[in-house]
Amino acid sequence: MIYRAVLVCDGVPKDAGSEAAIDIAKEFAEHRKWHATVTCAWDGSRLTLTAENDHDPKGLALLDEFSDCLSAYIAGGFDGDLKVKSIDEVSDHV
């Protein structure tokens, strides 16, 4: 089974969100390849991370990794709200 997780982080400083989205997407693409179809988007007020994997049905491992990336790529830290927005089962990739 493949799980598609959508995570959101509110409270990201507006001046850091756009660059953080790029850096986080690159981090997952280059160093966290156990997640597939990863996107990280900034909409001006929140970061949204979407990823697929076959081992994290509740999205908690992805949530932990997203948190690590936020700490690494947003200088000075912030008091944001990080949560799993949704988890969907999707067809296995063929």
Short mmCIF file of N, CA, C and O in Angstrom, two decimals:
data_model
loop_
_atom_site.label_atom_id
_atom_site.label_comp_id
_atom_site.label_asym_id
_atom_site.label_seq_id
_atom_site.Cartn_x
_atom_site.Cartn_y
_atom_site.Cartn_z
N MET A 1 0.85 -1.19 0.00
CA MET A 1 0.00 0.00 0.00
C MET A 1 0.89 1.25 0.00
O MET A 1 1.90 1.29 0.69
N ILE A 2 0.48 2.22 -0.76
CA ILE A 2 1.16 3.52 -0.80
C ILE A 2 0.29 4.53 -0.08
O ILE A 2 -0.93 4.56 -0.26
N TYR A 3 0.93 5.34 0.75
CA TYR A 3 0.23 6.38 1.50
C TYR A 3 0.68 7.74 1.01
O TYR A 3 1.88 7.99 0.86
N ARG A 4 -0.27 8.62 0.75
CA ARG A 4 0.03 10.01 0.38
C ARG A 4 -0.32 10.89 1.58
O ARG A 4 -1.48 10.97 1.98
N ALA A 5 0.70 11.51 2.14
CA ALA A 5 0.51 12.37 3.30
C ALA A 5 0.61 13.83 2.89
O ALA A 5 1.47 14.19 2.07
N VAL A 6 -0.26 14.64 3.46
CA VAL A 6 -0.21 16.09 3.28
C VAL A 6 -0.03 16.68 4.67
O VAL A 6 -0.86 16.47 5.56
N LEU A 7 1.07 17.41 4.85
CA LEU A 7 1.39 18.05 6.12
C LEU A 7 1.39 19.55 5.92
O LEU A 7 1.76 20.03 4.84
N VAL A 8 1.00 20.29 6.94
CA VAL A 8 1.02 21.75 6.86
C VAL A 8 1.74 22.33 8.06
O VAL A 8 1.72 21.77 9.16
N CYS A 9 2.37 23.46 7.82
CA CYS A 9 3.03 24.20 8.89
C CYS A 9 2.62 25.66 8.78
O CYS A 9 2.94 26.34 7.80
N ASP A 10 1.89 26.12 9.79
CA ASP A 10 1.49 27.52 9.88
C ASP A 10 2.49 28.26 10.76
O ASP A 10 3.21 27.66 11.54
N GLY A 11 2.51 29.57 10.64
CA GLY A 11 3.36 30.39 11.50
C GLY A 11 4.77 30.59 10.98
O GLY A 11 5.62 31.13 11.68
N VAL A 12 5.03 30.16 9.76
CA VAL A 12 6.35 30.34 9.16
C VAL A 12 6.54 31.82 8.87
O VAL A 12 5.64 32.47 8.34
N PRO A 13 7.71 32.38 9.23
CA PRO A 13 7.95 33.79 8.91
C PRO A 13 7.79 34.04 7.41
O PRO A 13 8.31 33.28 6.58
N LYS A 14 7.06 35.08 7.06
CA LYS A 14 6.76 35.37 5.65
C LYS A 14 8.01 35.55 4.80
O LYS A 14 8.02 35.18 3.63
N ASP A 15 9.07 36.07 5.39
CA ASP A 15 10.29 36.30 4.62
C ASP A 15 11.11 35.03 4.42
O ASP A 15 12.07 35.03 3.67
N ALA A 16 10.72 33.92 5.06
CA ALA A 16 11.47 32.68 4.96
C ALA A 16 10.74 31.57 4.20
O ALA A 16 11.36 30.60 3.78
N GLY A 17 9.44 31.69 4.03
CA GLY A 17 8.64 30.60 3.50
C GLY A 17 8.99 30.15 2.10
O GLY A 17 9.11 28.96 1.83
N SER A 18 9.16 31.08 1.19
CA SER A 18 9.43 30.73 -0.21
C SER A 18 10.74 29.96 -0.36
O SER A 18 10.78 28.91 -1.01
N GLU A 19 11.78 30.47 0.24
CA GLU A 19 13.08 29.81 0.16
C GLU A 19 13.07 28.47 0.90
O GLU A 19 13.65 27.49 0.44
N ALA A 20 12.38 28.41 2.04
CA ALA A 20 12.29 27.16 2.79
C ALA A 20 11.61 26.08 1.97
O ALA A 20 12.03 24.91 1.99
N ALA A 21 10.57 26.43 1.23
CA ALA A 21 9.86 25.44 0.40
C ALA A 21 10.82 24.83 -0.62
O ALA A 21 10.82 23.61 -0.83
N ILE A 22 11.62 25.65 -1.24
CA ILE A 22 12.59 25.17 -2.23
C ILE A 22 13.63 24.27 -1.57
O ILE A 22 13.93 23.18 -2.05
N ASP A 23 14.17 24.73 -0.44
CA ASP A 23 15.21 23.97 0.26
C ASP A 23 14.69 22.64 0.78
O ASP A 23 15.38 21.62 0.70
N ILE A 24 13.48 22.62 1.29
CA ILE A 24 12.90 21.39 1.85
C ILE A 24 12.62 20.39 0.73
O ILE A 24 12.93 19.20 0.85
N ALA A 25 12.07 20.84 -0.38
CA ALA A 25 11.82 19.95 -1.51
C ALA A 25 13.14 19.35 -2.01
O ALA A 25 13.22 18.14 -2.30
N LYS A 26 14.17 20.16 -2.08
CA LYS A 26 15.49 19.68 -2.52
C LYS A 26 16.06 18.67 -1.53
O LYS A 26 16.63 17.65 -1.93
N GLU A 27 15.91 18.94 -0.24
CA GLU A 27 16.39 18.02 0.80
C GLU A 27 15.76 16.63 0.64
O GLU A 27 16.45 15.61 0.69
N PHE A 28 14.45 16.59 0.44
CA PHE A 28 13.78 15.30 0.28
C PHE A 28 14.20 14.62 -1.02
O PHE A 28 14.41 13.41 -1.04
N ALA A 29 14.34 15.37 -2.09
CA ALA A 29 14.72 14.79 -3.39
C ALA A 29 16.13 14.21 -3.36
O ALA A 29 16.39 13.17 -3.97
N GLU A 30 17.04 14.87 -2.65
CA GLU A 30 18.44 14.46 -2.67
C GLU A 30 18.83 13.52 -1.53
O GLU A 30 19.71 12.68 -1.71
N HIS A 31 18.20 13.66 -0.36
CA HIS A 31 18.68 12.93 0.82
C HIS A 31 17.65 12.06 1.52
O HIS A 31 18.00 11.29 2.41
N ARG A 32 16.39 12.16 1.17
CA ARG A 32 15.34 11.39 1.83
C ARG A 32 14.51 10.67 0.77
O ARG A 32 13.31 10.84 0.67
N LYS A 33 15.22 9.85 0.01
CA LYS A 33 14.63 9.24 -1.18
C LYS A 33 13.63 8.12 -0.86
O LYS A 33 13.04 7.56 -1.78
N TRP A 34 13.44 7.79 0.38
CA TRP A 34 12.43 6.79 0.75
C TRP A 34 11.02 7.38 0.66
O TRP A 34 10.05 6.67 0.81
N HIS A 35 10.93 8.67 0.39
CA HIS A 35 9.66 9.33 0.10
C HIS A 35 9.64 9.66 -1.39
O HIS A 35 10.64 10.06 -1.95
N ALA A 36 8.49 9.48 -2.02
CA ALA A 36 8.36 9.74 -3.46
C ALA A 36 7.36 10.85 -3.70
O ALA A 36 6.58 11.21 -2.82
N THR A 37 7.41 11.40 -4.90
CA THR A 37 6.45 12.41 -5.34
C THR A 37 6.34 13.54 -4.31
O THR A 37 5.25 13.93 -3.92
N VAL A 38 7.47 14.03 -3.87
CA VAL A 38 7.51 15.05 -2.81
C VAL A 38 7.38 16.44 -3.41
O VAL A 38 8.06 16.79 -4.37
N THR A 39 6.50 17.23 -2.81
CA THR A 39 6.41 18.65 -3.14
C THR A 39 6.35 19.42 -1.83
O THR A 39 5.83 18.93 -0.83
N CYS A 40 6.88 20.61 -1.87
CA CYS A 40 6.76 21.52 -0.74
C CYS A 40 6.40 22.87 -1.32
O CYS A 40 7.11 23.40 -2.18
N ALA A 41 5.28 23.42 -0.88
CA ALA A 41 4.77 24.66 -1.45
C ALA A 41 4.54 25.71 -0.37
O ALA A 41 4.13 25.37 0.75
N TRP A 42 4.76 26.94 -0.73
CA TRP A 42 4.52 28.10 0.13
C TRP A 42 3.39 28.90 -0.49
O TRP A 42 3.46 29.29 -1.66
N ASP A 43 2.34 29.15 0.27
CA ASP A 43 1.20 29.91 -0.27
C ASP A 43 1.12 31.32 0.29
O ASP A 43 0.12 32.01 0.14
N GLY A 44 2.19 31.75 0.96
CA GLY A 44 2.22 33.08 1.54
C GLY A 44 1.91 33.09 3.03
O GLY A 44 2.17 34.08 3.72
N SER A 45 1.36 31.99 3.52
CA SER A 45 1.07 31.93 4.96
C SER A 45 1.40 30.58 5.58
O SER A 45 1.49 30.48 6.79
N ARG A 46 1.55 29.55 4.76
CA ARG A 46 1.87 28.22 5.30
C ARG A 46 2.67 27.42 4.29
O ARG A 46 2.58 27.64 3.09
N LEU A 47 3.45 26.47 4.84
CA LEU A 47 4.14 25.50 4.01
C LEU A 47 3.31 24.23 3.98
O LEU A 47 2.79 23.79 5.01
N THR A 48 3.21 23.63 2.81
CA THR A 48 2.50 22.36 2.66
C THR A 48 3.44 21.36 2.02
O THR A 48 3.97 21.60 0.93
N LEU A 49 3.68 20.26 2.73
CA LEU A 49 4.53 19.18 2.24
C LEU A 49 3.63 18.00 1.87
O LEU A 49 2.80 17.58 2.68
N THR A 50 3.82 17.48 0.67
CA THR A 50 3.09 16.30 0.22
C THR A 50 4.12 15.26 -0.19
O THR A 50 5.09 15.59 -0.88
N ALA A 51 3.93 14.01 0.25
CA ALA A 51 4.85 12.94 -0.09
C ALA A 51 4.14 11.61 -0.05
O ALA A 51 3.13 11.45 0.65
N GLU A 52 4.70 10.65 -0.77
CA GLU A 52 4.18 9.29 -0.78
C GLU A 52 5.25 8.33 -0.29
O GLU A 52 6.43 8.52 -0.57
N ASN A 53 4.80 7.31 0.43
CA ASN A 53 5.69 6.23 0.85
C ASN A 53 4.86 4.99 1.17
O ASN A 53 3.63 5.05 1.18
N ASP A 54 5.55 3.89 1.43
CA ASP A 54 4.84 2.64 1.70
C ASP A 54 5.02 2.17 3.14
O ASP A 54 4.75 1.01 3.46
N HIS A 55 5.46 3.06 4.02
CA HIS A 55 5.81 2.62 5.37
C HIS A 55 5.30 3.53 6.50
O HIS A 55 5.62 3.29 7.65
N ASP A 56 4.51 4.53 6.20
CA ASP A 56 4.14 5.52 7.21
C ASP A 56 2.65 5.84 7.14
O ASP A 56 2.25 6.93 6.73
N PRO A 57 1.78 4.90 7.55
CA PRO A 57 0.34 5.06 7.36
C PRO A 57 -0.29 6.21 8.15
O PRO A 57 -1.39 6.65 7.82
N LYS A 58 0.40 6.73 9.16
CA LYS A 58 -0.14 7.85 9.93
C LYS A 58 0.59 9.16 9.65
O LYS A 58 0.22 10.20 10.18
N GLY A 59 1.65 9.11 8.87
CA GLY A 59 2.40 10.31 8.52
C GLY A 59 3.31 10.83 9.62
O GLY A 59 3.88 11.91 9.49
N LEU A 60 3.50 10.06 10.67
CA LEU A 60 4.27 10.56 11.82
C LEU A 60 5.78 10.61 11.54
O LEU A 60 6.46 11.54 11.99
N ALA A 61 6.30 9.64 10.79
CA ALA A 61 7.72 9.69 10.43
C ALA A 61 7.98 10.88 9.52
O ALA A 61 8.97 11.60 9.69
N LEU A 62 7.09 11.09 8.56
CA LEU A 62 7.23 12.25 7.66
C LEU A 62 7.13 13.55 8.44
O LEU A 62 7.88 14.50 8.20
N LEU A 63 6.23 13.59 9.40
CA LEU A 63 6.07 14.78 10.24
C LEU A 63 7.37 15.10 10.97
O LEU A 63 7.80 16.25 11.03
N ASP A 64 8.02 14.06 11.50
CA ASP A 64 9.29 14.25 12.21
C ASP A 64 10.37 14.77 11.26
O ASP A 64 11.13 15.68 11.61
N GLU A 65 10.41 14.21 10.06
CA GLU A 65 11.41 14.66 9.09
C GLU A 65 11.14 16.09 8.61
O GLU A 65 12.08 16.87 8.41
N PHE A 66 9.88 16.44 8.44
CA PHE A 66 9.50 17.80 8.06
C PHE A 66 9.94 18.77 9.15
O PHE A 66 10.50 19.83 8.88
N SER A 67 9.71 18.40 10.40
CA SER A 67 10.12 19.23 11.53
C SER A 67 11.63 19.45 11.53
O SER A 67 12.11 20.57 11.74
N ASP A 68 12.39 18.38 11.27
CA ASP A 68 13.85 18.50 11.20
C ASP A 68 14.25 19.50 10.11
O ASP A 68 15.14 20.33 10.31
N CYS A 69 13.60 19.40 8.95
CA CYS A 69 13.93 20.31 7.85
C CYS A 69 13.57 21.76 8.19
O CYS A 69 14.32 22.67 7.86
N LEU A 70 12.44 21.95 8.83
CA LEU A 70 12.06 23.31 9.23
C LEU A 70 13.11 23.92 10.15
O LEU A 70 13.50 25.07 9.99
N SER A 71 13.58 23.12 11.09
CA SER A 71 14.62 23.60 12.01
C SER A 71 15.91 23.92 11.26
O SER A 71 16.60 24.89 11.60
N ALA A 72 16.24 23.12 10.27
CA ALA A 72 17.49 23.31 9.54
C ALA A 72 17.43 24.46 8.55
O ALA A 72 18.44 25.14 8.35
N TYR A 73 16.27 24.70 7.95
CA TYR A 73 16.21 25.65 6.84
C TYR A 73 15.54 26.98 7.17
O TYR A 73 15.50 27.86 6.30
N ILE A 74 15.06 27.15 8.38
CA ILE A 74 14.50 28.45 8.76
C ILE A 74 15.32 28.98 9.93
O ILE A 74 15.18 28.52 11.06
N ALA A 75 16.19 29.92 9.61
CA ALA A 75 17.10 30.49 10.61
C ALA A 75 16.33 31.22 11.70
O ALA A 75 15.32 31.88 11.43
N GLY A 76 16.78 31.08 12.90
CA GLY A 76 16.19 31.81 14.01
C GLY A 76 14.99 31.12 14.64
O GLY A 76 14.51 31.53 15.68
N GLY A 77 14.50 30.08 13.99
CA GLY A 77 13.36 29.36 14.55
C GLY A 77 12.08 30.18 14.53
O GLY A 77 12.07 31.35 14.17
N PHE A 78 11.00 29.55 14.91
CA PHE A 78 9.70 30.21 14.97
C PHE A 78 8.75 29.32 15.75
O PHE A 78 9.04 28.15 15.99
N ASP A 79 7.63 29.85 16.13
CA ASP A 79 6.65 29.10 16.91
C ASP A 79 5.47 28.74 16.02
O ASP A 79 4.41 29.32 16.09
N GLY A 80 5.69 27.76 15.13
CA GLY A 80 4.66 27.38 14.17
C GLY A 80 3.85 26.19 14.63
O GLY A 80 4.17 25.52 15.60
N ASP A 81 2.80 25.93 13.89
CA ASP A 81 1.91 24.81 14.16
C ASP A 81 2.08 23.81 13.03
O ASP A 81 1.79 24.11 11.87
N LEU A 82 2.57 22.62 13.35
CA LEU A 82 2.85 21.58 12.37
C LEU A 82 1.89 20.43 12.59
O LEU A 82 1.74 19.94 13.71
N LYS A 83 1.21 20.00 11.50
CA LYS A 83 0.25 18.91 11.67
C LYS A 83 0.06 18.12 10.38
O LYS A 83 0.36 18.60 9.29
N VAL A 84 -0.45 16.90 10.56
CA VAL A 84 -0.83 16.07 9.42
C VAL A 84 -2.22 16.51 9.00
O VAL A 84 -3.16 16.44 9.78
N LYS A 85 -2.33 16.98 7.78
CA LYS A 85 -3.63 17.44 7.27
C LYS A 85 -4.45 16.26 6.76
O LYS A 85 -5.66 16.17 7.01
N SER A 86 -3.79 15.34 6.03
CA SER A 86 -4.52 14.18 5.51
C SER A 86 -3.56 13.05 5.17
O SER A 86 -2.37 13.28 4.90
N ILE A 87 -4.10 11.84 5.18
CA ILE A 87 -3.41 10.65 4.71
C ILE A 87 -4.39 9.91 3.81
O ILE A 87 -5.53 9.65 4.21
N ASP A 88 -3.96 9.60 2.61
CA ASP A 88 -4.80 8.85 1.69
C ASP A 88 -4.04 7.62 1.21
O ASP A 88 -2.82 7.69 1.00
N GLU A 89 -4.74 6.54 1.02
CA GLU A 89 -4.16 5.36 0.40
C GLU A 89 -4.32 5.55 -1.11
O GLU A 89 -5.39 5.90 -1.59
N VAL A 90 -3.22 5.33 -1.82
CA VAL A 90 -3.26 5.46 -3.28
C VAL A 90 -2.80 4.15 -3.90
O VAL A 90 -2.14 3.34 -3.25
N SER A 91 -3.15 3.92 -5.14
CA SER A 91 -2.75 2.70 -5.83
C SER A 91 -1.24 2.60 -5.87
O SER A 91 -0.53 3.60 -6.01
N ASP A 92 -0.75 1.37 -5.78
CA ASP A 92 0.69 1.14 -5.93
C ASP A 92 1.13 1.62 -7.30
O ASP A 92 0.41 1.47 -8.28
N HIS A 93 2.32 2.20 -7.35
CA HIS A 93 2.87 2.66 -8.61
C HIS A 93 3.31 1.45 -9.43
O HIS A 93 3.92 0.53 -8.92
N VAL A 94 2.97 1.45 -10.69
CA VAL A 94 3.33 0.34 -11.56
C VAL A 94 4.32 0.80 -12.61
O VAL A 94 4.29 1.86 -13.08
#
